[in-house]
Tab-separated table of C-alpha atoms in Angstrom:
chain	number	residue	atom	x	y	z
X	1	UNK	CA	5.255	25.267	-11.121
X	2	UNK	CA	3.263	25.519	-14.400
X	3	UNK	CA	0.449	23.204	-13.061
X	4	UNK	CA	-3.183	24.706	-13.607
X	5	UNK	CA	-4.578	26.117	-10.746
X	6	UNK	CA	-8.571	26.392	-11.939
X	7	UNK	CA	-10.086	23.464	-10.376
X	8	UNK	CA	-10.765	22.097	-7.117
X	9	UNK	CA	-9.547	19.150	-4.632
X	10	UNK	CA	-11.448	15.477	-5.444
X	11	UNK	CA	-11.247	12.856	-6.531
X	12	UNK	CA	-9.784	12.767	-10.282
X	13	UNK	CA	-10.590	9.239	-11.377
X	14	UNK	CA	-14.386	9.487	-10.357
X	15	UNK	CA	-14.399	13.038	-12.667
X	16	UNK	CA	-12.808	11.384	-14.859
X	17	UNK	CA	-15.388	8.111	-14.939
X	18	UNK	CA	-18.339	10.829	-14.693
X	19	UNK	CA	-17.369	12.460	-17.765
X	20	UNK	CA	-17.030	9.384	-20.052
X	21	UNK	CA	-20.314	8.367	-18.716
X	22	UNK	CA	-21.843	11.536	-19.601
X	23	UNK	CA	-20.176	10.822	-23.293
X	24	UNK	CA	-22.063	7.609	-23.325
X	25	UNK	CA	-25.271	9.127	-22.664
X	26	UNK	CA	-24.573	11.895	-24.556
X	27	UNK	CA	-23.921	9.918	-27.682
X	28	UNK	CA	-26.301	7.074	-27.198
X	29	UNK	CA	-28.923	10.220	-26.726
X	30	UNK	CA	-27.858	11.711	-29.966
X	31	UNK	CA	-28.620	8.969	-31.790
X	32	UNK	CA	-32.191	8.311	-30.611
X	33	UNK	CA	-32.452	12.017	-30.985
X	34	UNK	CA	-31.692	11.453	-35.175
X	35	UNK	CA	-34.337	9.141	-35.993
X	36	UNK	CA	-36.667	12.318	-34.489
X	37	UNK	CA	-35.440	14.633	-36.968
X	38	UNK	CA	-37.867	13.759	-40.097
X	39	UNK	CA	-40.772	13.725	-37.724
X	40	UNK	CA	-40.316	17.480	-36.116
X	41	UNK	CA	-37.154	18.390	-37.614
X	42	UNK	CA	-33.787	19.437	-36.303
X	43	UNK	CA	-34.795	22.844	-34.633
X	44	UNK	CA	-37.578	20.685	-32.769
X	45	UNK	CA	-35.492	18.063	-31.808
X	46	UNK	CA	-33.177	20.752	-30.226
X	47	UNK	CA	-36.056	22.072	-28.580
X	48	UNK	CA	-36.951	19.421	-27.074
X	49	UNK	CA	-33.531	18.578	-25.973
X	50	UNK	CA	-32.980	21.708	-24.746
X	51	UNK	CA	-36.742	22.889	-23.004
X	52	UNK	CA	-37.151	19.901	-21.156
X	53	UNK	CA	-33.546	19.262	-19.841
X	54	UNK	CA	-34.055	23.379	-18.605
X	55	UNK	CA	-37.037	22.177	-16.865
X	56	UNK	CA	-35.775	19.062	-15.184
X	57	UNK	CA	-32.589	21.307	-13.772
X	58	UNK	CA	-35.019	23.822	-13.057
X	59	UNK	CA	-37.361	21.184	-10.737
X	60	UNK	CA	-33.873	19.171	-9.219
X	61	UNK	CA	-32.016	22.191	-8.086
X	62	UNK	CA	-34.375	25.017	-7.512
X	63	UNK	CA	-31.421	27.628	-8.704
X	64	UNK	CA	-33.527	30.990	-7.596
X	65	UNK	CA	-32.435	30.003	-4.047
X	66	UNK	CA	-29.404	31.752	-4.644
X	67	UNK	CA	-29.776	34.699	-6.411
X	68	UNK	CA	-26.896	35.145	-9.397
X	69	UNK	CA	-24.330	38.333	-8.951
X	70	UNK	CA	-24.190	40.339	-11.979
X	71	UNK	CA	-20.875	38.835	-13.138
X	72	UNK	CA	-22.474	35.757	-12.827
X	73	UNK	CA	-25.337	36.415	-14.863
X	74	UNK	CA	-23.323	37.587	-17.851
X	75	UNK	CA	-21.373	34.365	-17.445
X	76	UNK	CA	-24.373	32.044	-17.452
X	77	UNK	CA	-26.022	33.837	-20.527
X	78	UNK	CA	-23.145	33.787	-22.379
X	79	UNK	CA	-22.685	30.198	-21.211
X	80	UNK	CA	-26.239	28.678	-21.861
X	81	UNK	CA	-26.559	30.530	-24.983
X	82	UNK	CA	-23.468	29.009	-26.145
X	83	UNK	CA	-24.900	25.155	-25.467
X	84	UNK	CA	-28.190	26.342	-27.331
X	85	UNK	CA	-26.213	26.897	-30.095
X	86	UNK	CA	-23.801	24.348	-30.175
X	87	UNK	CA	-26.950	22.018	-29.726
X	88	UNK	CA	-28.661	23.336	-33.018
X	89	UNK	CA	-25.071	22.959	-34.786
X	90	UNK	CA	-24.628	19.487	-34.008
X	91	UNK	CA	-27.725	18.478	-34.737
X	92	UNK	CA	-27.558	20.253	-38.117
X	93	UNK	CA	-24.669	18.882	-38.615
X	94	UNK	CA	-26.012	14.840	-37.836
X	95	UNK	CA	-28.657	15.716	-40.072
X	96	UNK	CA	-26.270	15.800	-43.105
X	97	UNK	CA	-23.064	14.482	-42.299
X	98	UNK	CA	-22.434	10.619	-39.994
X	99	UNK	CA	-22.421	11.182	-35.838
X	100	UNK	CA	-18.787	9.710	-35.898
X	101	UNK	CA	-17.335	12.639	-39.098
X	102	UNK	CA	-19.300	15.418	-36.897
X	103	UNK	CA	-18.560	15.119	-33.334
X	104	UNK	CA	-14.667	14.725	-35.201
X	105	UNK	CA	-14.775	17.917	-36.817
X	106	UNK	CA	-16.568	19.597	-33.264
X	107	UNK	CA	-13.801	18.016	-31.246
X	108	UNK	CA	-11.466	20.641	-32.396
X	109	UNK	CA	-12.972	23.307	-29.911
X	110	UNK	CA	-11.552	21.663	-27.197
X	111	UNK	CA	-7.966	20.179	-28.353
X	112	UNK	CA	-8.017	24.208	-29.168
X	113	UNK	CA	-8.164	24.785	-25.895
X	114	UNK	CA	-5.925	22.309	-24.528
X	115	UNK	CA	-3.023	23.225	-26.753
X	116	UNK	CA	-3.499	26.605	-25.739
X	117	UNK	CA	-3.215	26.219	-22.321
X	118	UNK	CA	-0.103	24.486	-22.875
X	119	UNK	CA	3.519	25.173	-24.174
X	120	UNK	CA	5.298	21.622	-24.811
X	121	UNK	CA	6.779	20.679	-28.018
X	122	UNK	CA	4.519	17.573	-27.557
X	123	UNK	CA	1.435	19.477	-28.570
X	124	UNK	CA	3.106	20.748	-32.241
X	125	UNK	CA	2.511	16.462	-32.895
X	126	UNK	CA	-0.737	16.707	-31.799
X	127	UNK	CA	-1.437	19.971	-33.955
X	128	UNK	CA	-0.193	17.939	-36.934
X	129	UNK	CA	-2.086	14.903	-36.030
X	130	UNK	CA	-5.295	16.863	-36.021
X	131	UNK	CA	-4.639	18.870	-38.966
X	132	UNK	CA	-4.066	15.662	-40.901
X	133	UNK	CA	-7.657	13.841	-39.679
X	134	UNK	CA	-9.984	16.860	-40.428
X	135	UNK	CA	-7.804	17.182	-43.675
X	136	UNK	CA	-9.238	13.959	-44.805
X	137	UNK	CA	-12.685	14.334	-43.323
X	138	UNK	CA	-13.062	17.872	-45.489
X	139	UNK	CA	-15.183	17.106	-48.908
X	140	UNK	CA	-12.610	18.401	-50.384
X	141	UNK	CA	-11.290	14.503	-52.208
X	142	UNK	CA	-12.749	12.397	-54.820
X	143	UNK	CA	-13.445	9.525	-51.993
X	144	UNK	CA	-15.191	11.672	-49.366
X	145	UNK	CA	-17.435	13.408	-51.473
X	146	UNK	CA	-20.584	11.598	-49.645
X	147	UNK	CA	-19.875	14.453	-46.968
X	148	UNK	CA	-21.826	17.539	-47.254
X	149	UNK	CA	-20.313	20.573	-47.383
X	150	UNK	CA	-22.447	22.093	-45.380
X	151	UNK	CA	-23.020	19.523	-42.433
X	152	UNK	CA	-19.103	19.688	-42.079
X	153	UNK	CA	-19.477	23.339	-41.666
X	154	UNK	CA	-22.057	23.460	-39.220
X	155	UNK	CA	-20.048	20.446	-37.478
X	156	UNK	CA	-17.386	23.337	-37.597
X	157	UNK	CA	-19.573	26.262	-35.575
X	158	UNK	CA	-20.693	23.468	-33.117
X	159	UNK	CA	-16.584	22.898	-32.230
X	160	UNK	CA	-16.030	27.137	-31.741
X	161	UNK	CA	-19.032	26.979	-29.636
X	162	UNK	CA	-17.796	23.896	-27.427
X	163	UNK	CA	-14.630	25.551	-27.157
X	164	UNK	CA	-16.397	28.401	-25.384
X	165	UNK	CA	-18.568	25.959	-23.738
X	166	UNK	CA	-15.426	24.789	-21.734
X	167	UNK	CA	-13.973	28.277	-21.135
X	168	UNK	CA	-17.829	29.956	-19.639
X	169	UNK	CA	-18.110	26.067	-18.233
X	170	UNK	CA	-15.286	26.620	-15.892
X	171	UNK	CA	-15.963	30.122	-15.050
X	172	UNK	CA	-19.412	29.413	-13.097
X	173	UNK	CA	-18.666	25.627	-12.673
X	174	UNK	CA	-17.746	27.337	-9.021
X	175	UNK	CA	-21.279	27.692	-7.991
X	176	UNK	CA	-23.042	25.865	-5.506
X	177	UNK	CA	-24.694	22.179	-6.849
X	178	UNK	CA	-25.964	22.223	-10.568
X	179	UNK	CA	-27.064	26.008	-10.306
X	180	UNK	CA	-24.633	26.454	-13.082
X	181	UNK	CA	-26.479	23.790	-15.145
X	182	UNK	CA	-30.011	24.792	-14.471
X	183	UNK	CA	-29.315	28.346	-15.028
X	184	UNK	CA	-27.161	27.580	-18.167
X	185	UNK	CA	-30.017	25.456	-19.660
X	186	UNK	CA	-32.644	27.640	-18.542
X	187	UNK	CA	-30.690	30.686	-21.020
X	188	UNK	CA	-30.428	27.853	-23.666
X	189	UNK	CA	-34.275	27.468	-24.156
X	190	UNK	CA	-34.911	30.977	-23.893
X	191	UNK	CA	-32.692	30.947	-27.077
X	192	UNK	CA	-33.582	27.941	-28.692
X	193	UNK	CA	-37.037	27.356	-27.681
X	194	UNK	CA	-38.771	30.444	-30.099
X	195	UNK	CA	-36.795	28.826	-32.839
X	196	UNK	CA	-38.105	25.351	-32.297
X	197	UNK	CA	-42.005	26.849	-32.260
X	198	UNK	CA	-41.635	28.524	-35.175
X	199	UNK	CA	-40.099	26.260	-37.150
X	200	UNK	CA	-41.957	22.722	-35.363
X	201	UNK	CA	-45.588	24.530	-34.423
X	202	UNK	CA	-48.004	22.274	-32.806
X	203	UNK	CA	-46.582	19.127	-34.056
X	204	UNK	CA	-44.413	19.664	-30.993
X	205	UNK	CA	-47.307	18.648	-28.759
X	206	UNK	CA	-47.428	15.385	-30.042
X	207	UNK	CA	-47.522	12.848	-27.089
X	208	UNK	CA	-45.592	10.152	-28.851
X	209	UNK	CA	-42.690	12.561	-29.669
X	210	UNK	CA	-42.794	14.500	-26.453
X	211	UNK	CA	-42.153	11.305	-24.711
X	212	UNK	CA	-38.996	10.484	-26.475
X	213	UNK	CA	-38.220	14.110	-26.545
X	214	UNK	CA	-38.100	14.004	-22.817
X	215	UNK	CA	-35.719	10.704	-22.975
X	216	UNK	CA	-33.456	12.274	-25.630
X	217	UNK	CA	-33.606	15.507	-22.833
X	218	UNK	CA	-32.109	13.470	-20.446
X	219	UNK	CA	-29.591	11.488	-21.969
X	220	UNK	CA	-28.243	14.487	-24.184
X	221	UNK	CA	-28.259	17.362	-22.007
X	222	UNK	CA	-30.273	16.898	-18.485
X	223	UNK	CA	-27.430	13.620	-17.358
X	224	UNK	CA	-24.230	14.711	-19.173
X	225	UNK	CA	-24.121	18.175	-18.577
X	226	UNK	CA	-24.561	17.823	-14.834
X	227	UNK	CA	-21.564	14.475	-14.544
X	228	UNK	CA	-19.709	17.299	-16.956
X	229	UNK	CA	-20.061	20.064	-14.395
X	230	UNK	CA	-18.896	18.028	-11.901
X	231	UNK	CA	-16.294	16.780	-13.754
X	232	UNK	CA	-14.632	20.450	-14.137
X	233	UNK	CA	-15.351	21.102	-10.239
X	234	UNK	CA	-12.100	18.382	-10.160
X	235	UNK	CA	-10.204	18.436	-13.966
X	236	UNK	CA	-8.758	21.155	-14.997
X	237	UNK	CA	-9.768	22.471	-18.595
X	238	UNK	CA	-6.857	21.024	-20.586
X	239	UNK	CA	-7.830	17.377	-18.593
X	240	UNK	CA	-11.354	17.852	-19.548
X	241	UNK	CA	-10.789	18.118	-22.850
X	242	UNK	CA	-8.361	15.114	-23.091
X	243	UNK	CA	-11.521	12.748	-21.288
X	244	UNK	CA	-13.770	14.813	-24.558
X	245	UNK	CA	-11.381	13.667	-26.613
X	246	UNK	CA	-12.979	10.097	-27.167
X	247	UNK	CA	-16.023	11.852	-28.307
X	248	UNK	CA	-15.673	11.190	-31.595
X	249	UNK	CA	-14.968	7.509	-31.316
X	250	UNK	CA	-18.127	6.891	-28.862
X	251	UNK	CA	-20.019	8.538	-31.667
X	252	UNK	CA	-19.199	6.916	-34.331
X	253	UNK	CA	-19.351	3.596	-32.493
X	254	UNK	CA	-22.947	4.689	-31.188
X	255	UNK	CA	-24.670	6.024	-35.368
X	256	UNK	CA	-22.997	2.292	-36.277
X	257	UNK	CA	-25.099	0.325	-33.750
X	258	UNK	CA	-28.086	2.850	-33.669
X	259	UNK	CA	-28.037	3.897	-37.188
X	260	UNK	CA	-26.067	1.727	-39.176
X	261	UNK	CA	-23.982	4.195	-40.246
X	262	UNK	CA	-20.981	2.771	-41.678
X	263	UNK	CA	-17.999	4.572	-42.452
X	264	UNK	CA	-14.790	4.087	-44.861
X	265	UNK	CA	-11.481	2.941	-43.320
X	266	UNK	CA	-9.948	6.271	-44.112
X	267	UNK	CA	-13.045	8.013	-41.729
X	268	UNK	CA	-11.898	5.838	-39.304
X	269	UNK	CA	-8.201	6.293	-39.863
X	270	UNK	CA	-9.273	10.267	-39.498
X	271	UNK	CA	-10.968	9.969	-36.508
X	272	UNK	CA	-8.233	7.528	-34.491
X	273	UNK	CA	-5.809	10.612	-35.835
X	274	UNK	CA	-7.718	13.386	-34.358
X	275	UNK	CA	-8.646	10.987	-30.721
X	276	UNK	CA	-4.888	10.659	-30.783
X	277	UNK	CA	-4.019	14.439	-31.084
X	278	UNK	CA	-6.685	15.385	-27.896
X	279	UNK	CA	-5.268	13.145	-25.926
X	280	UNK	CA	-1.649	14.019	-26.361
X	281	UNK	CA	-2.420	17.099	-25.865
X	282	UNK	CA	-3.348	16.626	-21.956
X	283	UNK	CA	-0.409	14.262	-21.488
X	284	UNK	CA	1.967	15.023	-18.191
């Protein structure tokens, strides 16, 4: 009684080690894709990210083999057009604000849908717990006022549209293989690609950047988001979001080593808070 119902039989510790391996790539991607942003800027980066991973789904799992229903096709718009723009967030977001403070602030799409989903006293701690990290994230103090206002809000769209992201994610995570992903990603670049052109132009064609486009393609999108649909064929949604939950960690760990982007003790403090409050969330 009271035990989700959305997922399907496997095996829950190899979703479990998919999904922090697709945070690894994810992260370790993001990075890489950072030091691209002065060279075709953000929109182009996302392009990038986005066009090629849409292509490499498109070429692994041949998704017009099984034509989509018309529920379906809603479902996948809505969800590839939400990971187009949660991609262009982020990145935004990187561009002003450290990996670690960002991916923080997004993290509170999911812990909204975990608490949700659940009724336990348990999750009122993690509420406050959360509350009290993004509290002293928000350049809103005398100490934190190296955070941009506005990186911390686009850091805030990029969590509404992960939250989403989870609830379309495990409403065609049913379909056969990575359909779901190479449909999803294909919608994403017919979003995000026109917006990349117009504001990148030919500099896109550059050999040396479409080669590291292509690697941050498959470490940010083309890698995690297929271990991630996997992952919710097994987890349910309030389990998947307690494995997201050491998002913000990993990338704050991965713009120190990458970019040497150091952060105060009371960032960290933050972060450990709001790690703490996704994970109680999902405890049974």
């Amino acid at each position: 009684m009271g035990q989700e119902k959305d997922h399907a039989p496997g095996n829950p510790w190899l979703a479990g080690l998919a999904l922090l391996c697709s945070q690894l790539s994810l992260n370790v991607g993001a990075a890489i894709a950072k030091h691209l942003f002065p060279k075709v800027g953000v929109e182009g980066v996302t392009a990038y990210r986005v066009g090629i991973s849409a292509l490499v789904m498109l070429l692994m799992f041949r998704p017009w083999r099984t034509p989509l229903t018309w529920k379906q096709t809603a479902n996948v718009a809505i969800y590839g057009s939400v990971i187009g723009l949660m991609n262009l967030l982020i990145y935004r977001a990187f561009s002003r604000i450290p990996m670690g403070v960002a991916v923080a602030i997004e993290v509170a799409g999911p812990l909204t849908v975990a608490v949700l989903a659940s009724h336990r006293p348990r999750d009122v701690v993690a509420v406050c717990l959360a509350v009290a990290g993004l509290y002293f994230l928000l350049p809103i103090h005398g100490h934190v006022d190296q955070l941009d206002p506005l990186g911390v809000a686009y850091a805030a769209g990029a969590a509404v549209c992960w939250a989403l992201y989870i609830v379309y994610g495990k409403r065609v995570s049913a379909m056969s293989g990575g359909q779901s992903v190479a449909w999803g990603m294909l919608a994403a670049s017919v979003f995000i690609l026109p917006i990349g052109v117009w504001h990148a132009g030919e500099v896109l064609l550059t050999p040396s950047f479409l080669l590291v486009g292509a690697a941050i393609a498959v470490m940010s999108s083309a890698l995690p988001y297929t271990l991630e649909m996997l992952s919710m064929r097994t987890l349910s949604s309030r389990t998947f979001s307690m494995f997201s939950s050491a998002a913000p960690a990993l990338s704050a760990l991965a713009g120190m080593v990458v970019l040497g982007e150091h952060l105060t003790l009371t960032q960290w403090l933050a972060i450990g808070s709001i790690v703490l409050a996704s994970a109680l969330t999902s405890l049974r």
